[in-house]
Each structure stands twice: as structure tokens, then as C-alpha cells.
Tab-separated table of C-alpha atoms and ligand atoms in Angstrom:
chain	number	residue	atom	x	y	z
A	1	UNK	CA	61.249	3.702	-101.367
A	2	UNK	CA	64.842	3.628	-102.766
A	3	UNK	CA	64.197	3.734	-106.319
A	4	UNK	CA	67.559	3.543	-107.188
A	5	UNK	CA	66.818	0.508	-109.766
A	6	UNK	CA	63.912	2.526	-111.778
A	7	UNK	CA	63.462	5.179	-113.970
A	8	UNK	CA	65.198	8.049	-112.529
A	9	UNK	CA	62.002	10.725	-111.237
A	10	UNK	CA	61.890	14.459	-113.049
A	11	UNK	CA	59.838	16.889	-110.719
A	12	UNK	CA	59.152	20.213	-112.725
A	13	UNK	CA	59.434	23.191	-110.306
A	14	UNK	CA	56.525	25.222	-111.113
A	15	UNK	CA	58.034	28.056	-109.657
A	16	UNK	CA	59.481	28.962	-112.909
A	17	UNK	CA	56.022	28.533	-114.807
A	18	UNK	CA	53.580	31.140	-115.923
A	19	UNK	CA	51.967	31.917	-112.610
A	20	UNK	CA	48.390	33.013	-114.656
A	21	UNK	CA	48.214	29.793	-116.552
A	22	UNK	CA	49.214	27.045	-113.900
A	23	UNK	CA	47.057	24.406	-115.120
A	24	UNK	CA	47.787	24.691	-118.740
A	25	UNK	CA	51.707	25.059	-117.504
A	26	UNK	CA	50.881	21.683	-115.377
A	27	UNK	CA	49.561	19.611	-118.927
A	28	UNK	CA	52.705	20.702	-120.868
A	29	UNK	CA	54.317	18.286	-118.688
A	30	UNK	CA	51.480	15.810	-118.513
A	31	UNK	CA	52.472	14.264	-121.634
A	32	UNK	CA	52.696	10.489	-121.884
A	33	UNK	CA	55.670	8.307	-121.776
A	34	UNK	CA	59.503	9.815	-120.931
A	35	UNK	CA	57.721	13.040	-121.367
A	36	UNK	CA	55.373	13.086	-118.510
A	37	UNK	CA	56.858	14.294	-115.298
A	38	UNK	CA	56.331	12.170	-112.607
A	39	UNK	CA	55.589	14.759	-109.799
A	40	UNK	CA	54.989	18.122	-109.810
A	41	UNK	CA	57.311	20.510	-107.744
A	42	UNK	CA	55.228	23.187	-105.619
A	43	UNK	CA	57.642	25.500	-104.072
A	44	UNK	CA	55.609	27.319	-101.485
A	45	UNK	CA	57.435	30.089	-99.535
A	46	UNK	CA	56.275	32.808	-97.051
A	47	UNK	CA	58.748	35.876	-97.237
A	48	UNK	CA	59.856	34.691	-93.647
A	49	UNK	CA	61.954	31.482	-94.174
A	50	UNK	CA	63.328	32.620	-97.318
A	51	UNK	CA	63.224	36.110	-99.079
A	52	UNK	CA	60.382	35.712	-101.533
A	53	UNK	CA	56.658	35.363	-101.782
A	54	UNK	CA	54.927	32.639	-104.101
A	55	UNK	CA	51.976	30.812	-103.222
A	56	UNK	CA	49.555	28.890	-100.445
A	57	UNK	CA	47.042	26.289	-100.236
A	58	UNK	CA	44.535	27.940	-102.181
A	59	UNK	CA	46.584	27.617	-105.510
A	60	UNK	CA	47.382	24.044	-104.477
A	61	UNK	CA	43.988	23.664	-104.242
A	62	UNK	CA	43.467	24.276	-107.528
A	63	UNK	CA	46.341	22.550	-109.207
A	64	UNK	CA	45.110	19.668	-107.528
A	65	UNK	CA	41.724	19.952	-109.561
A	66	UNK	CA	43.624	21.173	-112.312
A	67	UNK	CA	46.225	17.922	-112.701
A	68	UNK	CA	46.453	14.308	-112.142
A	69	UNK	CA	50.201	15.062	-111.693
A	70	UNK	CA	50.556	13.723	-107.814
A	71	UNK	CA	51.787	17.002	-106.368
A	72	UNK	CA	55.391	17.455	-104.308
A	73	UNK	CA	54.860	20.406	-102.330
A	74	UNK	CA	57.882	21.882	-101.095
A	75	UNK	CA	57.445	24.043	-98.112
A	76	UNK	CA	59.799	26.998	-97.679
A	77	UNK	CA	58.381	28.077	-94.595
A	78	UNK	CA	57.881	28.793	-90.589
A	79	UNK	CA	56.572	26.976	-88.126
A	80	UNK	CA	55.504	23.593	-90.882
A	81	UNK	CA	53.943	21.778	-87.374
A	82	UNK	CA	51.426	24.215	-87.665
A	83	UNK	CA	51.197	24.795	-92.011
A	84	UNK	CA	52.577	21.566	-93.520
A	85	UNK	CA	49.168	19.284	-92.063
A	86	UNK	CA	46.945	21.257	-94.195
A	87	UNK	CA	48.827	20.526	-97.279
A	88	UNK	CA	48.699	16.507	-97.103
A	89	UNK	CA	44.985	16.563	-96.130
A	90	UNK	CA	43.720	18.881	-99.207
A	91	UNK	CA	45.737	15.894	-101.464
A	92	UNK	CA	49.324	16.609	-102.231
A	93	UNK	CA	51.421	13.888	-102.335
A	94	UNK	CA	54.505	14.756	-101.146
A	95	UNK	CA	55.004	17.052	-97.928
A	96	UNK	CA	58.568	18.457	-97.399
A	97	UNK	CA	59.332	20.781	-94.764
A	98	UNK	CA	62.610	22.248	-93.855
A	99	UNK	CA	64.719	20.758	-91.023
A	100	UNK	CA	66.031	23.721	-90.285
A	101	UNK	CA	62.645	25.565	-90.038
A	102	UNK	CA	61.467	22.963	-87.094
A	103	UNK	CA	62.916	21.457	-83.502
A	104	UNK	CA	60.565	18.864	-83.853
A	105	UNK	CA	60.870	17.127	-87.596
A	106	UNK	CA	59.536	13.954	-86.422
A	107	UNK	CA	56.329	15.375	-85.202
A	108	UNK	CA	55.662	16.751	-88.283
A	109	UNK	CA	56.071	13.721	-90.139
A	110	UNK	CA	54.243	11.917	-88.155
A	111	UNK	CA	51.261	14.600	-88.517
A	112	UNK	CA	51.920	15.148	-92.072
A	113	UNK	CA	51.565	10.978	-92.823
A	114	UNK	CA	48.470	10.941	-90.388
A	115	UNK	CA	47.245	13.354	-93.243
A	116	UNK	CA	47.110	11.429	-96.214
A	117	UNK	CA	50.444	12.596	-97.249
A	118	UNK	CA	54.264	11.365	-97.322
A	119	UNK	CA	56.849	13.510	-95.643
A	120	UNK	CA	59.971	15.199	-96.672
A	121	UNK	CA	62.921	16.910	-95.055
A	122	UNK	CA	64.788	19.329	-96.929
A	123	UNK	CA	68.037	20.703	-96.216
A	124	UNK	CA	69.672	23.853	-97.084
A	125	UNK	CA	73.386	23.669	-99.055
A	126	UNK	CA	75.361	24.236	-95.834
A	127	UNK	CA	72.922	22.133	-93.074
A	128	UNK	CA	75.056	18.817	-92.625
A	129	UNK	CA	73.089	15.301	-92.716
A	130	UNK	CA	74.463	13.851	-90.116
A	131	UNK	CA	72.165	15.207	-87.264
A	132	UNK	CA	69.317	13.740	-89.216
A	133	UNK	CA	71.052	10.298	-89.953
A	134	UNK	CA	68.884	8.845	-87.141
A	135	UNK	CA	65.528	10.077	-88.087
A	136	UNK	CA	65.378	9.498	-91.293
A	137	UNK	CA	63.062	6.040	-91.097
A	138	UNK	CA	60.356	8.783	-90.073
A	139	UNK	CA	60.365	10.523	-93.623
A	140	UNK	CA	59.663	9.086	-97.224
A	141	UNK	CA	61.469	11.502	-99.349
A	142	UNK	CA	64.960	13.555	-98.044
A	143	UNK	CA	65.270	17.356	-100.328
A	144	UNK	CA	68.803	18.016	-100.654
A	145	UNK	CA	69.013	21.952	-101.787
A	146	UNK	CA	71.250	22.475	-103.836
A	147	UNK	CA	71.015	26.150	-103.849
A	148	UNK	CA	70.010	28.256	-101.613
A	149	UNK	CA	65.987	28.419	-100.930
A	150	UNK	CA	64.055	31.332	-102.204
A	151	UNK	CA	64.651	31.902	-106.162
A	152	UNK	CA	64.675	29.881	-109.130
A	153	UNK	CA	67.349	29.895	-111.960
A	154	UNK	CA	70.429	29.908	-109.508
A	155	UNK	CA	73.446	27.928	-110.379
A	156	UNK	CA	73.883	24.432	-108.691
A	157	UNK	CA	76.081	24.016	-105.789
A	158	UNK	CA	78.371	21.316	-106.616
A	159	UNK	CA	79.895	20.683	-102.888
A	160	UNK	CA	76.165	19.186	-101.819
A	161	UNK	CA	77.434	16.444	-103.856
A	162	UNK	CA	78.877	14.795	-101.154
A	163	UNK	CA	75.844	15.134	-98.798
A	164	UNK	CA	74.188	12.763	-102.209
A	165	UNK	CA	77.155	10.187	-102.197
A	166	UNK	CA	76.821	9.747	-98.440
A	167	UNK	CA	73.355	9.443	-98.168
A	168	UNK	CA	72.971	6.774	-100.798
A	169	UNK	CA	75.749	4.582	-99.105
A	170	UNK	CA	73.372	4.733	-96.118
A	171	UNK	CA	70.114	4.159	-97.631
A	172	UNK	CA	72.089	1.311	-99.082
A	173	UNK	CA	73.683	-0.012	-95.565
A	174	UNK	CA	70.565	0.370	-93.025
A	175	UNK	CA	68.129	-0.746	-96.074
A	176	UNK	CA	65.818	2.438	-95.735
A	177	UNK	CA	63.119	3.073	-98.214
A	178	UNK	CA	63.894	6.561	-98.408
A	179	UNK	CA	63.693	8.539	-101.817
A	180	UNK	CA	66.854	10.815	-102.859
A	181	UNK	CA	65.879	14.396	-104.441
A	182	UNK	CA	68.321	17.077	-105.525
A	183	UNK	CA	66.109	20.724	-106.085
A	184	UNK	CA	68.734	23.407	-107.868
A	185	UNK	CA	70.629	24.664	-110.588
A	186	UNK	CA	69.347	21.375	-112.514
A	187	UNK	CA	69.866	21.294	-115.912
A	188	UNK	CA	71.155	19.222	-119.061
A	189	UNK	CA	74.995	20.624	-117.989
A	190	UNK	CA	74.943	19.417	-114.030
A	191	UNK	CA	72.033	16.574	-113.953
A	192	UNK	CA	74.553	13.734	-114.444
A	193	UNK	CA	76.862	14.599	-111.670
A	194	UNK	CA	73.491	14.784	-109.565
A	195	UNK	CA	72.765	11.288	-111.138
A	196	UNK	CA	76.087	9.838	-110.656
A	197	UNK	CA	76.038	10.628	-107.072
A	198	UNK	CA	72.976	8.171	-106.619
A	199	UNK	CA	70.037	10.665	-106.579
A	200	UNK	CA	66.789	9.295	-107.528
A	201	UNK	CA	64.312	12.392	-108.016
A	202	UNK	CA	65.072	15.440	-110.063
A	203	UNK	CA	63.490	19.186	-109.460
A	204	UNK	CA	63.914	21.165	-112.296
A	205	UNK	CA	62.298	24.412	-112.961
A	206	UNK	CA	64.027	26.818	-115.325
A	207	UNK	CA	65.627	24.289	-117.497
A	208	UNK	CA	61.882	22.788	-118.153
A	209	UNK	CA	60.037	25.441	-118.220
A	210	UNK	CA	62.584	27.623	-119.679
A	211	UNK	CA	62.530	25.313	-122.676
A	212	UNK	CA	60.591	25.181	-126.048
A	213	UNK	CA	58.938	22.504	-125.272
A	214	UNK	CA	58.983	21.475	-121.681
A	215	UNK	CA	57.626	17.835	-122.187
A	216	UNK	CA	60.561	17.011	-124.007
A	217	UNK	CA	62.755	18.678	-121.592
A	218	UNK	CA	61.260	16.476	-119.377
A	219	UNK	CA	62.057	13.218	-121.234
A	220	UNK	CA	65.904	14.548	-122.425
A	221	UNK	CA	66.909	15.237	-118.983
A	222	UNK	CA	65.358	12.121	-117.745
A	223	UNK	CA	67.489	10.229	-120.529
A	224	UNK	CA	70.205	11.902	-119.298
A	225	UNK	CA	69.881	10.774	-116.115
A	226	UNK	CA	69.468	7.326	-116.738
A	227	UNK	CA	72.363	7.130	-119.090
A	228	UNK	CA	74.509	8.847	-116.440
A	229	UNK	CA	73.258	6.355	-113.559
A	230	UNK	CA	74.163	3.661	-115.733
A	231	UNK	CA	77.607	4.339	-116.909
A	232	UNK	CA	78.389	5.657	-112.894
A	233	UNK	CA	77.340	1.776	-112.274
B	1	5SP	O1	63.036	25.386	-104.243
B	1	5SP	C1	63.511	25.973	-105.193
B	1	5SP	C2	64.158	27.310	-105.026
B	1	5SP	O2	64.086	27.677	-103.715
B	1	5SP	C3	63.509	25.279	-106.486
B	1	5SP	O3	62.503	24.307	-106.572
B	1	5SP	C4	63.617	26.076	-107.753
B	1	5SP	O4	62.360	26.462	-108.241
B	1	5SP	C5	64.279	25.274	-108.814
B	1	5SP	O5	64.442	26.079	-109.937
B	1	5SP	P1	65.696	25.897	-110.902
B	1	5SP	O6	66.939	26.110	-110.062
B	1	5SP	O7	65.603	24.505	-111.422
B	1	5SP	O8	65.492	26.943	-111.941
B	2	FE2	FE1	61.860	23.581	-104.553
């Protein structure tokens, strides 16, 4: 799935929507053309991986009757052998768990795809790549965090950078079809580095939902991206 050569992906985080009017916060970015987001970021986290509290299934149960948006549920939780399943069988499209959160990654994949779903591993800033190098023909999207998990509206962590650089040289040298996604900090000031580097998926929260009018963030920072991706080469 290296998508590289399309339109570069904009995921708005919903974490930084109005939690009492998700599905009318889900159709401000359902807009059509550069303004429609292609997925929807679901940041679900369980005051045990990370410090905070948002949401379950139930409310992604609902979005998912709420929006045609395909849904990229980002798990910021324990024990995703046991939670992340669920998830892919009520419908979302993308599953990503935390490598750090699991011994067992590839099982979880492989349960996760079993459920209707594609599966993602997400790393935190400081978790290096390389241990995962070898697995990553089990997973269809890789998460690099570029802040730490838990909060939205946190500055971006330039240093995971280099984690984006490497991994697109070896996407590129062992011919995966593995999607690139950068979730942090991303915003009209640091989404070109991020494109530079080679990612192919954008999470933004604040800076879309933050805005005016978060369709058209949508479609400037996706402009940006592509411009950036194109004068990087
Ligand atoms: O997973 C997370 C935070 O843990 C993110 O998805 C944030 O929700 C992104 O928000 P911004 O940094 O773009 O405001
Ligand atoms: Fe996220």
C-alpha cells in the first residue's frame, strides 16, 4: 500500500472535535474534493496506556452509522489481543495498536485482519523501528507518534523524523505495501518536513478542527503536502 505516488492522505483526529456533536463534527470534513478527509482518526485511550480517558466501541459504533468516512481507529491501550478484534469486526477500517502495549504484535494483526479490518502498529517518539523492521509485511499501515500518546495540541517532535526517512528507504528497498502515517503536532508550520521525509498519511486534530472551517483545513494542508512531496522529489 505505499502510496507514495498519490494524493498525500489527511486523517482528522477527532480527538480535538466537539465530543457532543461527533457526527456533525465528522460531515464538516466530509466535504467533496481536496476537502474531504480521507479517513477519520479515532484516538481511543483507556487511562492505563496513556494518562487520559476518551472513548470505546460504543461511540465508534455510532460514528460508524453516523459517517461514510472509513474510520482509523487508533488504539491507545492495554492488552489490544484482547480489545483491538472488536474494533475491526463492528467496521472500522483501520486497526492500530501500540507495539509497545503488546509481546505479540503479529498475533494481533493477524486477528485484527481475520476481522474485517487492516492493522496498524504505532510507535511512541522514543520506541526505535528497528525491532519491528522484520514484521512489518504483517501490518498495512505503521503510526509513527510524533508526540507523546495521550493529549492533543502538543508540539511535534521533530527527531521522529528520522524514524520517517528510514522507513520509506525500506518500504522502497524490500517493496512492502505498507502505508506511512505521522499522528502529532501536525499543522500548516511542520506538515512539510513530515511530507518531505516520505510520509504518506497525515493525523491532524487541532489544526483541523481548531480551524474556521475544518474542510478547508483539510484541503490547505493536503496542498501543502503535496507541494512539499513534490519539490523534496
Ligand atoms: O493520538 C493522538 C494523541 O495521543 C493524536 O491523534 C492527537 O489527537 C493529534 O492531535 P494534534 O496533535 O494534531 O492536535
Ligand atoms: Fe492518534
Amino acid at each position: 500500500m505505499c502510496d507514495s505516488g498519490s494524493a498525500p492522505m489527511i486523517a482528522p483526529s477527532i480527538l480535538s472535535a466537539d465530543f457532543a456533536n461527533l457526527g456533525a463534527e465528522a460531515e464538516a470534513v466530509a466535504g467533496s474534493g481536496t476537502n474531504r478527509a480521507d479517513w477519520l482518526h479515532v484516538d481511543v485511550m483507556d487511562a492505563h496506556f496513556v494518562p487520559n480517558l476518551t472513548l470505546g466501541l460504543p461511540v465508534v459504533e455510532s460514528l460508524l452509522k453516523a459517517t461514510d468516512i472509513p474510520l482509523d481507529c487508533h488504539l491507545m491501550i492495554e492488552d489490544p489481543g484482547r480489545w483491538a478484534p472488536p474494533y475491526a469486526e463492528a467496521g472500522a477500517y483501520n486497526v492500530t495498536f501500540h507495539a509497545e502495549a503488546t509481546d505479540d504484535p503479529v498475533a494481533v494483526a493477524r486477528d485484527v485482519r481475520a476481522a474485517g479490518a487492516k492493522a496498524g502498529l504505532s510507535i511512541k517518539p522514543g520506541t526505535p523501528l528497528e525491532p519491528y523492521l522484520q514484521i512489518l509485511r504483517d501490518f498495512d499501515t505503521l503510526l509513527i507518534m510524533s508526540v507523546e500518546p495521550g493529549f492533543g495540541g502538543q508540539q511535534f517532535i521533530p527527531e521522529v523524523l528520522a524514524k520517517a526517512r528510514a522507513i520509506r528507504k525500506f518500504i522502497d528497498s524490500e517493496d512492502l505495501r505498507l502505508l506511512v502515517e505521522i499522528d502529532g503536532g501536525i499543522n500548516a508550520d511542520t506538515i512539510e518536513q513530515a511530507a518531505e521525509a516520505g510520509i504518506d498519511c497525515f493525523v491532524a486534530g487541532s489544526a483541523v478542527y481548531g480551524a474556521a472551517d475544518p474542510g478547508a483545513a483539510v484541503g490547505a494542508l493536503r496542498a501543502q503536502a503535496a507541494a512539499a512531496r513534490a519539490s523534496a522529489g
